[in-house]
Amino acid sequence: MFQNRKRRAGAYAAAVAIGATAVIGSVSLAEAQTTAKAPVTGVKVVEGPEAGEKHPSVAVCPEGMRVLNGGYRSVTWGDTDAVIINAPMGDGRGWAAAQMLGKVRARAVCVPEDQAPRVAVGPRSEAGGDSEAHCPTGTKAIGGGYVSHGWSQSSIGGHNMDAVKISAPTKNGNGWWASQQRGYIEARVLCS
């Protein structure tokens, strides 16, 4: 464990040493440190109810608040399980998460409506295809996720025959890209 910390510290020191030449996406490390916005206020974290077997857990933001980001906590997990939903709600009022077999609880970071990003939903992909959700003009992606609409498992033993291959911002930062190996997927993006 000590060696891992030492390696991470070394990697951090190397990144600091190269300063403005280190690039994260299209923003240098120095720019990222100097152009960050002031922190949001009134942040509240909420957790959704426990849900299982393809049923989504939804962490709903309080009245007058919208989602800033989110994620999930797996309560139970098996060898053949998969996360099939991990995304903001299309209306921005919370975060949803679901697993194929196990139980999950969604969590949402909520902020006052006037500080919240907008949610854009991409089209449902073809089987085994990609989906991109694009931010409105003048905004950039600050987070995102995916909703799977169909997951392949073998009829013998229930082994996964599918996977989410991509859940990431687009290269230009104007949206979110999601891809699934066999099933149908929908990208969702938070834009600010």
Coordinates of N, CA and C in Angstrom, one line a residue:
M1 N 0.8 -1.2 0.0 CA 0.0 0.0 0.0 C 0.9 1.3 0.0
F2 N 2.0 1.2 0.8 CA 2.9 2.4 0.8 C 3.5 2.6 -0.5
Q3 N 3.8 1.6 -1.3 CA 4.4 1.8 -2.6 C 3.4 2.4 -3.6
N4 N 2.1 2.0 -3.5 CA 1.1 2.6 -4.3 C 1.0 4.1 -4.0
R5 N 1.0 4.5 -2.8 CA 1.0 6.0 -2.4 C 2.2 6.7 -3.0
K6 N 3.3 6.0 -2.8 CA 4.6 6.6 -3.3 C 4.5 6.8 -4.8
R7 N 4.0 5.8 -5.6 CA 3.8 5.9 -7.0 C 2.9 7.1 -7.4
R8 N 1.7 7.1 -6.7 CA 0.8 8.2 -7.0 C 1.4 9.6 -6.7
A9 N 2.2 9.7 -5.6 CA 2.8 11.0 -5.3 C 3.8 11.3 -6.3
G10 N 4.5 10.3 -6.8 CA 5.5 10.6 -7.9 C 4.9 11.0 -9.2
A11 N 3.7 10.4 -9.5 CA 3.0 10.8 -10.7 C 2.5 12.2 -10.6
Y12 N 2.0 12.5 -9.4 CA 1.5 13.9 -9.2 C 2.6 14.9 -9.3
A13 N 3.7 14.6 -8.7 CA 4.9 15.5 -8.7 C 5.3 15.7 -10.2
A14 N 5.3 14.6 -11.0 CA 5.7 14.8 -12.4 C 4.7 15.7 -13.1
A15 N 3.4 15.5 -12.8 CA 2.4 16.3 -13.5 C 2.6 17.8 -13.1
V16 N 2.9 18.1 -11.8 CA 3.1 19.4 -11.4 C 4.3 20.0 -12.0
A17 N 5.4 19.2 -12.1 CA 6.7 19.6 -12.7 C 6.5 20.1 -14.1
I18 N 5.6 19.5 -14.9 CA 5.5 19.9 -16.3 C 4.5 21.0 -16.5
G19 N 3.8 21.3 -15.4 CA 2.9 22.5 -15.3 C 2.0 22.7 -16.5
A20 N 2.1 23.8 -17.2 CA 1.2 24.2 -18.2 C 1.3 23.3 -19.5
T21 N 2.4 22.5 -19.5 CA 2.4 21.6 -20.7 C 1.6 20.3 -20.5
A22 N 1.1 20.1 -19.2 CA 0.2 18.9 -19.0 C -1.2 19.4 -19.5
V23 N -1.7 18.5 -20.3 CA -3.0 18.9 -20.9 C -4.1 17.9 -20.4
I24 N -5.2 18.3 -19.9 CA -6.3 17.5 -19.6 C -7.4 17.9 -20.6
G25 N -7.7 17.0 -21.5 CA -8.7 17.3 -22.5 C -8.1 18.4 -23.4
S26 N -8.7 19.6 -23.5 CA -8.2 20.7 -24.2 C -7.8 21.9 -23.3
V27 N -7.7 21.6 -22.0 CA -7.4 22.7 -21.1 C -6.1 22.3 -20.3
S28 N -5.1 23.2 -20.3 CA -3.9 22.8 -19.6 C -4.2 22.8 -18.1
L29 N -3.3 22.1 -17.4 CA -3.4 22.1 -15.9 C -3.5 23.4 -15.3
A30 N -2.6 24.3 -15.8 CA -2.6 25.7 -15.2 C -3.9 26.4 -15.5
E31 N -4.4 26.3 -16.7 CA -5.7 26.9 -17.0 C -6.8 26.3 -16.1
A32 N -6.8 25.0 -16.0 CA -7.9 24.4 -15.2 C -7.9 24.9 -13.7
Q33 N -6.7 25.2 -13.2 CA -6.6 25.7 -11.9 C -7.0 27.2 -11.7
T34 N -6.9 27.9 -12.8 CA -7.2 29.3 -12.7 C -8.5 29.7 -13.3
T35 N -9.2 28.8 -14.1 CA -10.4 29.2 -14.7 C -11.6 28.6 -14.1
A36 N -11.4 27.8 -13.0 CA -12.5 27.1 -12.3 C -13.5 28.2 -11.8
K37 N -14.8 27.9 -11.9 CA -15.8 28.7 -11.3 C -15.9 28.6 -9.8
A38 N -16.5 29.6 -9.2 CA -16.8 29.5 -7.7 C -17.6 28.3 -7.4
P39 N -17.5 27.7 -6.2 CA -18.3 26.5 -5.9 C -19.8 26.9 -5.8
V40 N -20.6 25.9 -6.1 CA -22.0 26.1 -6.0 C -22.4 26.1 -4.5
T41 N -23.6 26.7 -4.2 CA -24.0 26.8 -2.8 C -25.3 26.0 -2.7
G42 N -25.6 25.6 -1.4 CA -26.9 24.9 -1.2 C -26.9 23.5 -1.7
V43 N -25.7 22.8 -1.7 CA -25.6 21.5 -2.2 C -26.3 20.5 -1.2
K44 N -27.0 19.6 -1.8 CA -27.6 18.5 -0.9 C -27.5 17.2 -1.6
V45 N -27.0 16.2 -0.9 CA -26.9 14.8 -1.5 C -28.1 14.0 -1.0
V46 N -28.8 13.4 -1.9 CA -30.0 12.5 -1.6 C -29.7 11.1 -2.1
E47 N -30.4 10.2 -1.5 CA -30.2 8.8 -1.9 C -31.6 8.2 -2.2
G48 N -31.7 7.4 -3.3 CA -32.9 6.8 -3.7 C -33.2 5.5 -2.9
P49 N -34.4 4.9 -3.0 CA -34.7 3.7 -2.3 C -33.9 2.5 -3.0
E50 N -33.8 1.5 -2.2 CA -33.1 0.3 -2.7 C -34.0 -0.4 -3.8
A51 N -33.5 -0.7 -4.9 CA -34.2 -1.3 -6.0 C -33.4 -2.4 -6.6
G52 N -34.1 -3.4 -7.2 CA -33.4 -4.6 -7.8 C -34.0 -5.1 -9.0
E53 N -33.2 -6.0 -9.6 CA -33.7 -6.8 -10.8 C -34.3 -5.9 -11.9
K54 N -33.4 -5.0 -12.5 CA -33.8 -4.1 -13.6 C -34.6 -2.9 -13.2
H55 N -35.1 -2.9 -12.0 CA -35.9 -1.7 -11.6 C -35.0 -0.6 -11.1
P56 N -35.2 0.6 -11.6 CA -34.3 1.7 -11.2 C -34.6 2.2 -9.8
S57 N -33.5 2.6 -9.2 CA -33.6 3.4 -7.9 C -33.4 4.8 -8.4
V58 N -34.3 5.7 -7.9 CA -34.2 7.1 -8.4 C -34.0 8.0 -7.1
A59 N -32.9 8.7 -7.1 CA -32.6 9.7 -6.1 C -33.2 11.0 -6.6
V60 N -34.3 11.5 -5.9 CA -35.1 12.6 -6.4 C -34.6 13.9 -5.6
C61 N -34.3 14.9 -6.3 CA -33.9 16.2 -5.7 C -35.1 16.8 -5.0
P62 N -34.8 17.6 -3.9 CA -35.9 18.3 -3.3 C -36.5 19.4 -4.2
E63 N -37.7 19.8 -3.9 CA -38.4 20.8 -4.6 C -37.5 22.1 -4.8
G64 N -37.4 22.6 -6.0 CA -36.6 23.8 -6.3 C -35.2 23.5 -6.5
M65 N -34.8 22.2 -6.6 CA -33.4 21.8 -6.8 C -33.4 20.9 -8.1
R66 N -32.2 20.8 -8.7 CA -32.0 19.9 -9.8 C -30.6 19.2 -9.6
V67 N -30.4 18.2 -10.4 CA -29.2 17.4 -10.3 C -28.0 18.0 -10.8
L68 N -26.9 17.9 -10.1 CA -25.6 18.4 -10.5 C -24.7 17.3 -11.0
N69 N -24.9 16.1 -10.3 CA -24.1 14.9 -10.6 C -24.8 13.8 -9.8
G70 N -24.2 12.6 -10.0 CA -24.8 11.5 -9.3 C -24.0 10.2 -9.5
G71 N -24.5 9.1 -9.0 CA -23.9 7.8 -9.1 C -24.8 6.8 -8.4
Y72 N -24.1 5.7 -7.9 CA -24.9 4.6 -7.3 C -24.0 3.9 -6.3
R73 N -24.7 3.1 -5.4 CA -24.1 2.2 -4.5 C -24.7 0.9 -4.6
S74 N -23.9 -0.1 -5.1 CA -24.4 -1.5 -5.2 C -24.6 -2.1 -3.8
V75 N -25.8 -2.6 -3.6 CA -26.1 -3.2 -2.3 C -25.8 -4.7 -2.3
T76 N -26.2 -5.3 -3.4 CA -25.8 -6.7 -3.6 C -25.3 -6.9 -5.1
W77 N -24.4 -7.8 -5.3 CA -23.8 -8.0 -6.6 C -23.4 -9.5 -6.8
G78 N -23.7 -10.0 -7.9 CA -23.4 -11.4 -8.3 C -22.4 -11.4 -9.4
D79 N -21.9 -12.6 -9.7 CA -20.9 -12.8 -10.8 C -21.4 -12.4 -12.2
T80 N -22.7 -12.5 -12.3 CA -23.3 -12.2 -13.7 C -24.1 -10.9 -13.7
D81 N -23.8 -10.0 -12.8 CA -24.5 -8.8 -12.7 C -23.9 -7.7 -13.5
A82 N -24.6 -6.6 -13.8 CA -24.1 -5.5 -14.5 C -25.0 -4.3 -14.2
V83 N -24.3 -3.1 -14.2 CA -25.1 -1.8 -14.0 C -25.6 -1.4 -15.4
I84 N -27.0 -1.3 -15.5 CA -27.6 -1.1 -16.8 C -28.1 0.4 -16.9
I85 N -28.2 1.1 -15.7 CA -28.6 2.5 -15.8 C -27.7 3.2 -14.8
N86 N -27.1 4.3 -15.2 CA -26.3 5.2 -14.3 C -26.3 6.6 -15.0
A87 N -27.4 7.4 -14.7 CA -27.6 8.6 -15.5 C -28.5 9.6 -14.8
P88 N -28.4 10.9 -15.2 CA -29.4 11.8 -14.7 C -30.7 11.6 -15.3
M89 N -31.8 11.9 -14.6 CA -33.1 11.8 -15.1 C -33.2 12.8 -16.3
G90 N -34.0 12.5 -17.3 CA -34.2 13.4 -18.4 C -34.7 14.7 -18.1
D91 N -35.5 14.9 -17.0 CA -36.0 16.2 -16.6 C -35.1 16.9 -15.6
G92 N -33.9 16.3 -15.3 CA -33.0 16.9 -14.4 C -33.4 16.9 -12.9
R93 N -34.4 16.2 -12.6 CA -34.9 16.2 -11.2 C -34.2 15.2 -10.3
G94 N -33.2 14.4 -10.8 CA -32.6 13.4 -10.0 C -31.7 12.6 -10.8
W95 N -31.2 11.5 -10.2 CA -30.3 10.5 -10.8 C -30.9 9.1 -10.7
A96 N -30.7 8.3 -11.7 CA -31.3 6.9 -11.7 C -30.1 5.9 -11.8
A97 N -30.3 4.8 -11.2 CA -29.4 3.7 -11.3 C -30.1 2.3 -11.2
A98 N -29.6 1.3 -12.0 CA -30.2 0.0 -11.9 C -29.2 -1.0 -12.2
Q99 N -29.4 -2.2 -11.7 CA -28.6 -3.4 -12.0 C -29.4 -4.5 -12.6
M100 N -28.8 -5.4 -13.3 CA -29.5 -6.5 -13.9 C -30.2 -7.4 -12.9
L101 N -29.4 -7.8 -11.9 CA -29.9 -8.8 -10.9 C -29.9 -8.3 -9.5
G102 N -28.8 -7.6 -9.1 CA -28.6 -7.2 -7.7 C -29.4 -6.0 -7.4
K103 N -29.2 -5.5 -6.2 CA -29.9 -4.3 -5.7 C -28.9 -3.1 -5.6
V104 N -29.5 -2.0 -5.9 CA -28.7 -0.7 -6.0 C -29.5 0.4 -5.4
R105 N -28.7 1.5 -5.0 CA -29.3 2.7 -4.5 C -28.7 3.9 -5.2
A106 N -29.4 4.7 -5.9 CA -28.9 5.8 -6.6 C -28.6 7.0 -5.6
R107 N -27.7 7.8 -5.9 CA -27.4 9.0 -5.2 C -27.3 10.2 -6.1
A108 N -27.8 11.3 -5.7 CA -27.8 12.5 -6.5 C -27.2 13.7 -5.7
V109 N -26.4 14.5 -6.4 CA -25.9 15.7 -5.8 C -26.8 16.8 -6.4
C110 N -27.6 17.5 -5.5 CA -28.6 18.4 -6.0 C -28.2 19.9 -5.6
V111 N -28.5 20.8 -6.5 CA -28.2 22.2 -6.2 C -29.5 23.0 -6.6
P112 N -29.6 24.3 -6.1 CA -30.7 25.1 -6.5 C -30.8 25.2 -8.0
E113 N -32.1 25.2 -8.5 CA -32.3 25.2 -10.0 C -31.5 26.2 -10.8
D114 N -31.3 27.4 -10.2 CA -30.6 28.4 -11.0 C -29.1 28.1 -11.1
Q115 N -28.6 27.2 -10.4 CA -27.2 26.8 -10.4 C -27.0 25.4 -11.2
A116 N -28.1 24.8 -11.5 CA -28.0 23.4 -12.1 C -27.7 23.4 -13.6
P117 N -27.0 22.4 -14.0 CA -26.8 22.2 -15.5 C -28.1 21.7 -16.1
R118 N -28.1 21.8 -17.5 CA -29.3 21.3 -18.2 C -29.0 19.9 -18.6
V119 N -30.0 19.0 -18.8 CA -29.8 17.7 -19.2 C -30.2 17.5 -20.7
A120 N -29.4 16.9 -21.4 CA -29.8 16.6 -22.8 C -29.7 15.0 -23.0
V121 N -30.7 14.5 -23.7 CA -30.8 13.1 -23.9 C -30.5 12.7 -25.4
G122 N -29.7 11.8 -25.6 CA -29.3 11.3 -26.9 C -30.4 10.3 -27.4
P123 N -30.3 10.0 -28.7 CA -31.2 9.0 -29.3 C -30.8 7.6 -28.8
R124 N -31.8 6.7 -28.8 CA -31.5 5.3 -28.5 C -30.8 4.7 -29.7
S125 N -29.7 4.0 -29.4 CA -28.8 3.5 -30.5 C -29.5 2.3 -31.1
E126 N -28.9 1.9 -32.2 CA -29.2 0.6 -32.9 C -28.5 -0.5 -32.0
A127 N -28.9 -1.7 -32.2 CA -28.3 -2.8 -31.4 C -26.8 -2.8 -31.6
G128 N -26.0 -2.8 -30.5 CA -24.6 -2.7 -30.5 C -24.0 -1.4 -31.0
G129 N -24.8 -0.4 -31.0 CA -24.3 0.9 -31.6 C -24.0 1.9 -30.5
D130 N -23.8 3.2 -31.0 CA -23.5 4.3 -30.2 C -24.6 5.3 -30.1
S131 N -24.6 6.1 -29.0 CA -25.6 7.2 -28.8 C -24.8 8.3 -28.3
E132 N -25.1 9.5 -28.8 CA -24.4 10.8 -28.4 C -25.5 11.7 -28.0
A133 N -25.4 12.3 -26.8 CA -26.2 13.4 -26.3 C -25.4 14.7 -26.5
H134 N -26.0 15.7 -27.2 CA -25.3 16.9 -27.4 C -25.8 18.1 -26.6
C135 N -24.9 18.9 -26.1 CA -25.2 20.1 -25.3 C -25.7 21.2 -26.2
P136 N -26.6 22.0 -25.7 CA -27.0 23.2 -26.4 C -25.8 24.1 -26.7
T137 N -25.9 24.9 -27.8 CA -24.9 25.9 -28.1 C -24.5 26.7 -27.0
G138 N -23.2 26.9 -26.8 CA -22.7 27.8 -25.7 C -22.5 27.0 -24.4
T139 N -22.8 25.7 -24.3 CA -22.6 25.0 -23.1 C -21.6 23.8 -23.4
K140 N -21.1 23.2 -22.3 CA -20.2 22.1 -22.4 C -20.6 21.0 -21.5
A141 N -20.2 19.8 -21.7 CA -20.5 18.6 -20.9 C -19.7 18.8 -19.6
I142 N -20.4 18.6 -18.4 CA -19.8 18.5 -17.1 C -20.0 17.2 -16.5
G143 N -20.7 16.3 -17.1 CA -21.0 14.9 -16.6 C -22.0 14.3 -17.5
G144 N -22.2 13.0 -17.2 CA -23.2 12.3 -18.0 C -23.3 10.8 -17.6
G145 N -24.0 10.1 -18.4 CA -24.2 8.7 -18.1 C -25.0 8.0 -19.2
Y146 N -25.6 6.8 -18.9 CA -26.3 6.0 -19.9 C -27.4 5.3 -19.3
V147 N -28.3 4.9 -20.2 CA -29.5 4.0 -19.9 C -29.5 2.9 -20.9
S148 N -29.4 1.7 -20.5 CA -29.4 0.5 -21.4 C -30.8 0.1 -21.6
H149 N -31.2 -0.1 -22.9 CA -32.5 -0.6 -23.2 C -32.4 -2.0 -23.8
G150 N -32.0 -2.9 -23.0 CA -31.8 -4.3 -23.5 C -30.4 -4.8 -23.2
W151 N -30.3 -5.9 -22.5 CA -29.0 -6.5 -22.1 C -29.0 -8.0 -22.4
S152 N -28.0 -8.4 -23.1 CA -27.8 -9.8 -23.5 C -27.2 -10.7 -22.4
Q153 N -27.8 -11.8 -22.1 CA -27.3 -12.8 -21.2 C -27.5 -14.1 -21.8
S154 N -26.6 -15.1 -21.5 CA -26.7 -16.4 -22.1 C -27.9 -17.1 -21.4
S155 N -28.5 -18.0 -22.1 CA -29.6 -18.8 -21.5 C -29.1 -19.9 -20.5
I156 N -27.9 -20.2 -20.6 CA -27.3 -21.2 -19.7 C -26.4 -20.5 -18.7
G157 N -26.8 -20.5 -17.5 CA -26.0 -19.9 -16.4 C -26.2 -18.4 -16.3
G158 N -26.8 -17.7 -17.2 CA -27.1 -16.3 -17.2 C -25.9 -15.4 -17.3
H159 N -24.8 -15.9 -17.9 CA -23.6 -15.1 -18.0 C -23.8 -13.9 -18.9
N160 N -23.1 -12.8 -18.6 CA -23.3 -11.6 -19.4 C -22.7 -11.8 -20.8
M161 N -23.4 -11.4 -21.8 CA -23.0 -11.4 -23.2 C -22.9 -10.0 -23.7
D162 N -23.0 -9.1 -22.8 CA -23.1 -7.6 -23.2 C -22.2 -6.8 -22.2
A163 N -21.9 -5.6 -22.6 CA -21.2 -4.7 -21.8 C -21.3 -3.3 -22.3
V164 N -21.3 -2.3 -21.4 CA -21.2 -0.9 -21.8 C -19.7 -0.6 -22.1
K165 N -19.4 -0.3 -23.3 CA -18.1 -0.1 -23.8 C -17.6 1.3 -23.6
I166 N -18.5 2.3 -23.7 CA -18.1 3.7 -23.6 C -19.2 4.4 -22.8
S167 N -18.7 5.2 -21.8 CA -19.6 6.2 -21.2 C -18.6 7.4 -20.8
A168 N -18.5 8.3 -21.7 CA -17.5 9.4 -21.6 C -17.9 10.6 -22.3
P169 N -17.3 11.8 -22.0 CA -17.5 13.0 -22.8 C -17.0 12.8 -24.2
T170 N -17.7 13.5 -25.2 CA -17.2 13.5 -26.5 C -15.8 14.2 -26.6
K171 N -15.1 14.0 -27.6 CA -13.7 14.6 -27.7 C -13.8 16.1 -27.7
N172 N -14.8 16.7 -28.3 CA -14.9 18.1 -28.3 C -15.5 18.7 -27.0
G173 N -15.9 17.9 -26.1 CA -16.5 18.3 -24.9 C -17.9 18.9 -24.9
N174 N -18.6 18.7 -26.1 CA -19.9 19.3 -26.3 C -21.0 18.2 -26.1
G175 N -20.7 17.1 -25.5 CA -21.7 16.1 -25.3 C -21.2 14.9 -24.6
W176 N -22.0 13.8 -24.5 CA -21.7 12.6 -23.9 C -21.9 11.4 -24.9
W177 N -20.9 10.5 -24.9 CA -20.9 9.4 -25.8 C -21.1 8.1 -25.0
A178 N -22.0 7.2 -25.4 CA -22.2 5.9 -24.8 C -22.3 4.9 -25.9
S179 N -21.8 3.7 -25.6 CA -21.8 2.6 -26.5 C -22.0 1.3 -25.8
Q180 N -22.8 0.4 -26.3 CA -23.0 -0.9 -25.7 C -22.6 -2.0 -26.7
Q181 N -22.1 -3.1 -26.2 CA -21.6 -4.1 -27.1 C -22.7 -4.8 -28.0
R182 N -23.8 -5.1 -27.4 CA -24.9 -5.8 -28.1 C -26.3 -5.1 -28.1
G183 N -26.6 -4.6 -26.9 CA -27.9 -4.0 -26.7 C -28.1 -2.6 -27.2
Y184 N -29.1 -2.0 -26.8 CA -29.5 -0.6 -27.2 C -29.1 0.3 -26.0
I185 N -28.6 1.5 -26.3 CA -28.2 2.4 -25.2 C -28.6 3.8 -25.6
E186 N -28.7 4.6 -24.5 CA -29.1 6.0 -24.7 C -28.1 6.9 -23.8
A187 N -27.4 7.8 -24.4 CA -26.5 8.7 -23.7 C -27.3 9.8 -23.1
R188 N -26.9 10.3 -21.9 CA -27.4 11.5 -21.3 C -26.3 12.4 -20.8
V189 N -26.4 13.7 -21.0 CA -25.3 14.6 -20.6 C -25.8 15.7 -19.8
L190 N -25.0 16.2 -18.8 CA -25.3 17.4 -18.0 C -24.4 18.5 -18.7
C191 N -25.1 19.6 -19.0 CA -24.4 20.7 -19.7 C -24.5 22.0 -18.9
S192 N -23.4 22.7 -18.9 CA -23.3 24.0 -18.2 C -22.5 25.0 -19.1

